[in-house]
Every structure is written in C-alpha cells, then in structure tokens.
Amino acid sequence: MAIAGVTAQVTSPTQTYNVSSPVSNGPYVAGQVLPCTIQLFENIVADLALSITLQPATTGSNVTYTIASSVDTSRTAASAKQNGNTTYYEHSVNYNIPTTITPGSYKVVFADARSATQLDVPINILAVAASSSIGSSSKTGGTSSPTSSGSIFKPDSGAMTMSSSPSKTITALVGVAVLAYML
C-alpha cells in the first residue's frame, strides 16, 4: 500500500513502511545532511526493528556508516500525519555525511531485524563543496593598484579582474537583483 501524494517514495519488501527520503539516485554532498524519513501505515500492524546504514554500492568494501542503530517506529499523535483520508506515522533521522567520505555511489540500507528484510536506496555522494574566498585588493606590506587607461576594451586593461574590487561587484549584483525584483 502506498501513500498517495508523496513523491519519490520506495515501499519496503514487507509493504509495512515507505521511505520518502533519501530520494533514489539523488545527489547528496559530503559534509551536508542526509535525511532519512520513513512512513508507517496506520492500518498495518507490524513489529519493526529498523536500523539504517550507509554503505558503498560496490562490493568489496567493508566500510559501513551507522546512521541509526534503532529507528523510532512508534505510532503516536506526535508522529501522525494526514494525507486525505489516510493517516500515517512519519519518523526522520538526519545524518551528517562525513567530510572524509569518498565520493561515489552508495546505498542507504533500511534493515528490519524482525522480518530479516532490507530496503536499499541508491544515492550518489558528491565531494565536499569547495569553499570560496575573495582575495583582498590590498596585500600586507604594500598596496596594489593596476595601471590602466580606464578602457574596458583594451586587452591590457585590468578593469575586469577579480582583484580590482569584489565589493563593487557584489554591490552591483545586489543592485541588479533589487531592480529585477522591483520589475
């Protein structure tokens, strides 16, 4: 039984719960949160003992990251959700993907110890996003000022370099965004 209206969900082999996140084959970034959300059906009584792990999709690697050794599967008013005439119970675990993880294909494994079944959700983990820093136009111990004739059309002009004035560039971009918003 699937809950209508929820997209990208995968139903467990025993059809007692859905996984609505992570999204199958979705991209996730190292150093960011990997949401793991299950939805338990109201009309199906099942005694679940769920755990969640993150494993490389390729065989031969013994690296396993424990996301949750025991997932809350209670059916309480606090976890109850409505979708039309259907009631279900939703529980989430947010896992911080380690920054040291090797980018690549992984699977999030939802394992039920009681039924000895598991649901694998394939995902892709991308490298940690590179931090960006804007260099200062003045260096320690001296100043730098490009020599230029003031023309943006001359190839030797330094008018369009990143080191000329990042704050002016940001101010100009903010001004354009405000103007576009007003239109």
PDB file of C-alpha atoms in Angstrom:
ATOM      1  CA  MET A   1       0.000   0.000   0.000  1.00  0.00           C
ATOM      2  CA  ALA A   2       1.458   3.358  -0.999  1.00  0.00           C
ATOM      3  CA  ILE A   3       0.527   6.732   0.375  1.00  0.00           C
ATOM      4  CA  ALA A   4      -0.726   8.920  -2.461  1.00  0.00           C
ATOM      5  CA  GLY A   5       0.638  12.408  -2.874  1.00  0.00           C
ATOM      6  CA  VAL A   6       4.148  11.675  -1.592  1.00  0.00           C
ATOM      7  CA  THR A   7       6.692  11.599  -4.377  1.00  0.00           C
ATOM      8  CA  ALA A   8       9.866   9.585  -4.788  1.00  0.00           C
ATOM      9  CA  GLN A   9       8.960   7.053  -2.130  1.00  0.00           C
ATOM     10  CA  VAL A  10      10.016   3.442  -2.042  1.00  0.00           C
ATOM     11  CA  THR A  11       7.944   0.738  -0.352  1.00  0.00           C
ATOM     12  CA  SER A  12       9.577  -1.842   1.922  1.00  0.00           C
ATOM     13  CA  PRO A  13       9.681  -5.511   0.849  1.00  0.00           C
ATOM     14  CA  THR A  14       7.109  -6.352   3.554  1.00  0.00           C
ATOM     15  CA  GLN A  15       4.952  -3.374   2.473  1.00  0.00           C
ATOM     16  CA  THR A  16       4.757  -2.093   6.051  1.00  0.00           C
ATOM     17  CA  TYR A  17       6.516   1.256   5.517  1.00  0.00           C
ATOM     18  CA  ASN A  18       7.616   3.693   2.837  1.00  0.00           C
ATOM     19  CA  VAL A  19      10.913   5.529   2.573  1.00  0.00           C
ATOM     20  CA  SER A  20      10.361   9.069   1.307  1.00  0.00           C
ATOM     21  CA  SER A  21      13.937  10.218   1.764  1.00  0.00           C
ATOM     22  CA  PRO A  22      16.617   9.882   0.688  1.00  0.00           C
ATOM     23  CA  VAL A  23      15.490  10.156  -2.908  1.00  0.00           C
ATOM     24  CA  SER A  24      16.511   7.170  -5.005  1.00  0.00           C
ATOM     25  CA  ASN A  25      19.628   8.006  -7.075  1.00  0.00           C
ATOM     26  CA  GLY A  26      19.621  11.508  -5.597  1.00  0.00           C
ATOM     27  CA  PRO A  27      22.798  13.550  -5.189  1.00  0.00           C
ATOM     28  CA  TYR A  28      23.958  14.323  -1.648  1.00  0.00           C
ATOM     29  CA  VAL A  29      27.062  16.268  -0.629  1.00  0.00           C
ATOM     30  CA  ALA A  30      29.716  15.215   1.871  1.00  0.00           C
ATOM     31  CA  GLY A  31      29.604  17.472   4.910  1.00  0.00           C
ATOM     32  CA  GLN A  32      25.860  18.057   4.455  1.00  0.00           C
ATOM     33  CA  VAL A  33      22.767  16.376   5.916  1.00  0.00           C
ATOM     34  CA  LEU A  34      21.360  13.134   4.534  1.00  0.00           C
ATOM     35  CA  PRO A  35      17.675  12.990   5.566  1.00  0.00           C
ATOM     36  CA  CYS A  36      16.224   9.517   6.166  1.00  0.00           C
ATOM     37  CA  THR A  37      12.429   9.503   6.503  1.00  0.00           C
ATOM     38  CA  ILE A  38      10.086   6.548   6.918  1.00  0.00           C
ATOM     39  CA  GLN A  39       6.301   6.476   6.857  1.00  0.00           C
ATOM     40  CA  LEU A  40       4.450   3.739   8.729  1.00  0.00           C
ATOM     41  CA  PHE A  41       0.975   2.768   7.602  1.00  0.00           C
ATOM     42  CA  GLU A  42      -1.872   3.128  10.082  1.00  0.00           C
ATOM     43  CA  ASN A  43      -3.821   0.032   9.109  1.00  0.00           C
ATOM     44  CA  ILE A  44      -0.873  -2.381   9.022  1.00  0.00           C
ATOM     45  CA  VAL A  45       0.226  -3.690  12.370  1.00  0.00           C
ATOM     46  CA  ALA A  46       3.843  -4.739  12.196  1.00  0.00           C
ATOM     47  CA  ASP A  47       6.500  -5.121  14.798  1.00  0.00           C
ATOM     48  CA  LEU A  48       9.532  -3.484  13.183  1.00  0.00           C
ATOM     49  CA  ALA A  49      13.131  -3.325  14.393  1.00  0.00           C
ATOM     50  CA  LEU A  50      14.622  -0.914  11.861  1.00  0.00           C
ATOM     51  CA  SER A  51      18.206   0.227  11.557  1.00  0.00           C
ATOM     52  CA  ILE A  52      19.743   2.456   8.868  1.00  0.00           C
ATOM     53  CA  THR A  53      23.271   2.262   7.468  1.00  0.00           C
ATOM     54  CA  LEU A  54      25.202   3.854   4.615  1.00  0.00           C
ATOM     55  CA  GLN A  55      27.319   1.502   2.514  1.00  0.00           C
ATOM     56  CA  PRO A  56      29.297   1.789  -0.730  1.00  0.00           C
ATOM     57  CA  ALA A  57      27.309   0.415  -3.664  1.00  0.00           C
ATOM     58  CA  THR A  58      30.314  -1.512  -4.949  1.00  0.00           C
ATOM     59  CA  THR A  59      31.163  -4.872  -3.473  1.00  0.00           C
ATOM     60  CA  GLY A  60      34.497  -5.459  -1.826  1.00  0.00           C
ATOM     61  CA  SER A  61      34.410  -2.519   0.562  1.00  0.00           C
ATOM     62  CA  ASN A  62      33.748  -3.232   4.238  1.00  0.00           C
ATOM     63  CA  VAL A  63      33.085   0.404   5.158  1.00  0.00           C
ATOM     64  CA  THR A  64      29.697   0.855   6.787  1.00  0.00           C
ATOM     65  CA  TYR A  65      28.474   4.080   8.354  1.00  0.00           C
ATOM     66  CA  THR A  66      25.776   3.679  11.001  1.00  0.00           C
ATOM     67  CA  ILE A  67      23.040   6.268  10.540  1.00  0.00           C
ATOM     68  CA  ALA A  68      20.713   4.864  13.226  1.00  0.00           C
ATOM     69  CA  SER A  69      21.042   1.564  15.076  1.00  0.00           C
ATOM     70  CA  SER A  70      17.408   1.740  16.185  1.00  0.00           C
ATOM     71  CA  VAL A  71      14.793   3.825  14.381  1.00  0.00           C
ATOM     72  CA  ASP A  72      11.695   5.088  16.198  1.00  0.00           C
ATOM     73  CA  THR A  73       8.715   3.203  14.741  1.00  0.00           C
ATOM     74  CA  SER A  74       6.104   4.303  17.260  1.00  0.00           C
ATOM     75  CA  ARG A  75       2.613   5.308  16.250  1.00  0.00           C
ATOM     76  CA  THR A  76       1.889   8.367  18.378  1.00  0.00           C
ATOM     77  CA  ALA A  77      -0.116  11.545  17.922  1.00  0.00           C
ATOM     78  CA  ALA A  78       3.157  13.467  17.585  1.00  0.00           C
ATOM     79  CA  SER A  79       4.226  11.431  14.549  1.00  0.00           C
ATOM     80  CA  ALA A  80       0.758  11.170  12.919  1.00  0.00           C
ATOM     81  CA  LYS A  81       0.282  12.819   9.515  1.00  0.00           C
ATOM     82  CA  GLN A  82      -2.800  13.090   7.326  1.00  0.00           C
ATOM     83  CA  ASN A  83      -2.980  12.782   3.549  1.00  0.00           C
ATOM     84  CA  GLY A  84      -6.625  12.993   2.566  1.00  0.00           C
ATOM     85  CA  ASN A  85      -8.379  10.159   4.413  1.00  0.00           C
ATOM     86  CA  THR A  86      -5.153   8.303   5.074  1.00  0.00           C
ATOM     87  CA  THR A  87      -3.257   8.514   8.334  1.00  0.00           C
ATOM     88  CA  TYR A  88       0.390   7.505   8.505  1.00  0.00           C
ATOM     89  CA  TYR A  89       3.193   7.944  11.024  1.00  0.00           C
ATOM     90  CA  GLU A  90       6.387   9.657   9.948  1.00  0.00           C
ATOM     91  CA  HIS A  91       9.828   9.471  11.554  1.00  0.00           C
ATOM     92  CA  SER A  92      13.056  11.101  10.365  1.00  0.00           C
ATOM     93  CA  VAL A  93      16.743  10.796  11.119  1.00  0.00           C
ATOM     94  CA  ASN A  94      19.134  13.466   9.852  1.00  0.00           C
ATOM     95  CA  TYR A  95      22.647  12.127   9.277  1.00  0.00           C
ATOM     96  CA  ASN A  96      25.654  14.379   8.799  1.00  0.00           C
ATOM     97  CA  ILE A  97      27.632  12.842   5.943  1.00  0.00           C
ATOM     98  CA  PRO A  98      31.312  12.799   6.952  1.00  0.00           C
ATOM     99  CA  THR A  99      33.528  15.240   5.065  1.00  0.00           C
ATOM    100  CA  THR A 100      36.116  12.468   4.747  1.00  0.00           C
ATOM    101  CA  ILE A 101      33.812  10.093   2.845  1.00  0.00           C
ATOM    102  CA  THR A 102      34.959   9.066  -0.622  1.00  0.00           C
ATOM    103  CA  PRO A 103      32.606  10.497  -3.272  1.00  0.00           C
ATOM    104  CA  GLY A 104      30.742   7.904  -5.324  1.00  0.00           C
ATOM    105  CA  SER A 105      27.775   5.549  -5.417  1.00  0.00           C
ATOM    106  CA  TYR A 106      26.335   4.427  -2.097  1.00  0.00           C
ATOM    107  CA  LYS A 107      23.205   2.768  -0.791  1.00  0.00           C
ATOM    108  CA  VAL A 108      21.205   3.670   2.283  1.00  0.00           C
ATOM    109  CA  VAL A 109      20.121   0.370   3.818  1.00  0.00           C
ATOM    110  CA  PHE A 110      16.912   0.176   5.860  1.00  0.00           C
ATOM    111  CA  ALA A 111      17.156  -3.196   7.605  1.00  0.00           C
ATOM    112  CA  ASP A 112      14.344  -4.811   9.590  1.00  0.00           C
ATOM    113  CA  ALA A 113      15.792  -7.365  12.020  1.00  0.00           C
ATOM    114  CA  ARG A 114      12.386  -8.891  12.805  1.00  0.00           C
ATOM    115  CA  SER A 115      11.455  -9.777   9.218  1.00  0.00           C
ATOM    116  CA  ALA A 116      15.096 -10.202   8.112  1.00  0.00           C
ATOM    117  CA  THR A 117      14.463  -7.922   5.124  1.00  0.00           C
ATOM    118  CA  GLN A 118      16.203  -4.844   3.871  1.00  0.00           C
ATOM    119  CA  LEU A 119      15.426  -1.981   1.538  1.00  0.00           C
ATOM    120  CA  ASP A 120      18.349  -0.438  -0.355  1.00  0.00           C
ATOM    121  CA  VAL A 121      18.026   3.134  -1.626  1.00  0.00           C
ATOM    122  CA  PRO A 122      20.830   4.025  -4.057  1.00  0.00           C
ATOM    123  CA  ILE A 123      22.315   7.545  -3.741  1.00  0.00           C
ATOM    124  CA  ASN A 124      25.308   9.460  -5.077  1.00  0.00           C
ATOM    125  CA  ILE A 125      27.615  11.280  -2.698  1.00  0.00           C
ATOM    126  CA  LEU A 126      29.448  14.251  -4.138  1.00  0.00           C
ATOM    127  CA  ALA A 127      32.681  15.773  -2.841  1.00  0.00           C
ATOM    128  CA  VAL A 128      32.643  18.485  -0.202  1.00  0.00           C
ATOM    129  CA  ALA A 129      31.727  21.798  -1.791  1.00  0.00           C
ATOM    130  CA  ALA A 130      34.848  23.907  -2.293  1.00  0.00           C
ATOM    131  CA  SER A 131      34.928  26.963  -0.095  1.00  0.00           C
ATOM    132  CA  SER A 132      35.302  30.181  -1.992  1.00  0.00           C
ATOM    133  CA  SER A 133      37.188  33.190  -0.779  1.00  0.00           C
ATOM    134  CA  ILE A 134      37.533  36.515  -2.461  1.00  0.00           C
ATOM    135  CA  GLY A 135      41.025  37.947  -2.319  1.00  0.00           C
ATOM    136  CA  SER A 136      41.676  41.385  -0.952  1.00  0.00           C
ATOM    137  CA  SER A 137      42.865  44.105  -3.313  1.00  0.00           C
ATOM    138  CA  SER A 138      45.483  45.258  -0.850  1.00  0.00           C
ATOM    139  CA  LYS A 139      48.235  42.932   0.263  1.00  0.00           C
ATOM    140  CA  THR A 140      50.080  43.026   3.571  1.00  0.00           C
ATOM    141  CA  GLY A 141      53.162  45.220   3.346  1.00  0.00           C
ATOM    142  CA  GLY A 142      52.085  47.214   0.324  1.00  0.00           C
ATOM    143  CA  THR A 143      49.309  48.275  -1.946  1.00  0.00           C
ATOM    144  CA  SER A 144      48.461  47.232  -5.423  1.00  0.00           C
ATOM    145  CA  SER A 145      46.821  49.362  -7.995  1.00  0.00           C
ATOM    146  CA  PRO A 146      46.561  48.221 -11.590  1.00  0.00           C
ATOM    147  CA  THR A 147      47.760  50.608 -14.224  1.00  0.00           C
ATOM    148  CA  SER A 148      45.085  51.075 -16.769  1.00  0.00           C
ATOM    149  CA  SER A 149      43.886  53.613 -19.238  1.00  0.00           C
ATOM    150  CA  GLY A 150      40.341  53.161 -17.935  1.00  0.00           C
ATOM    151  CA  SER A 151      39.026  51.400 -21.048  1.00  0.00           C
ATOM    152  CA  ILE A 152      37.401  48.005 -20.740  1.00  0.00           C
ATOM    153  CA  PHE A 153      38.024  47.378 -24.439  1.00  0.00           C
ATOM    154  CA  LYS A 154      41.827  47.377 -24.321  1.00  0.00           C
ATOM    155  CA  PRO A 155      43.281  43.914 -23.747  1.00  0.00           C
ATOM    156  CA  ASP A 156      45.900  45.203 -21.288  1.00  0.00           C
ATOM    157  CA  SER A 157      43.267  46.814 -19.080  1.00  0.00           C
ATOM    158  CA  GLY A 158      42.889  45.435 -15.546  1.00  0.00           C
ATOM    159  CA  ALA A 159      39.343  46.792 -15.177  1.00  0.00           C
ATOM    160  CA  MET A 160      37.643  43.376 -15.178  1.00  0.00           C
ATOM    161  CA  THR A 161      39.930  41.412 -12.858  1.00  0.00           C
ATOM    162  CA  MET A 162      38.598  39.792  -9.697  1.00  0.00           C
ATOM    163  CA  SER A 163      41.181  41.578  -7.558  1.00  0.00           C
ATOM    164  CA  SER A 164      40.060  45.069  -8.627  1.00  0.00           C
ATOM    165  CA  SER A 165      37.087  45.323  -6.252  1.00  0.00           C
ATOM    166  CA  PRO A 166      34.964  42.401  -5.175  1.00  0.00           C
ATOM    167  CA  SER A 167      32.776  44.655  -3.025  1.00  0.00           C
ATOM    168  CA  LYS A 168      31.858  46.781  -6.058  1.00  0.00           C
ATOM    169  CA  THR A 169      30.958  43.641  -7.985  1.00  0.00           C
ATOM    170  CA  ILE A 170      28.776  42.347  -5.157  1.00  0.00           C
ATOM    171  CA  THR A 171      27.137  45.762  -4.751  1.00  0.00           C
ATOM    172  CA  ALA A 172      26.396  45.902  -8.472  1.00  0.00           C
ATOM    173  CA  LEU A 173      24.900  42.384  -8.422  1.00  0.00           C
ATOM    174  CA  VAL A 174      22.708  43.256  -5.439  1.00  0.00           C
ATOM    175  CA  GLY A 175      21.556  46.404  -7.259  1.00  0.00           C
ATOM    176  CA  VAL A 176      20.635  44.394 -10.356  1.00  0.00           C
ATOM    177  CA  ALA A 177      18.754  41.838  -8.226  1.00  0.00           C
ATOM    178  CA  VAL A 178      16.790  44.581  -6.454  1.00  0.00           C
ATOM    179  CA  LEU A 179      15.950  46.245  -9.758  1.00  0.00           C
ATOM    180  CA  ALA A 180      14.823  42.922 -11.250  1.00  0.00           C
ATOM    181  CA  TYR A 181      12.685  42.220  -8.192  1.00  0.00           C
ATOM    182  CA  MET A 182      11.015  45.627  -8.464  1.00  0.00           C
ATOM    183  CA  LEU A 183      10.088  44.986 -12.089  1.00  0.00           C
TER     184      LEU A 183
END
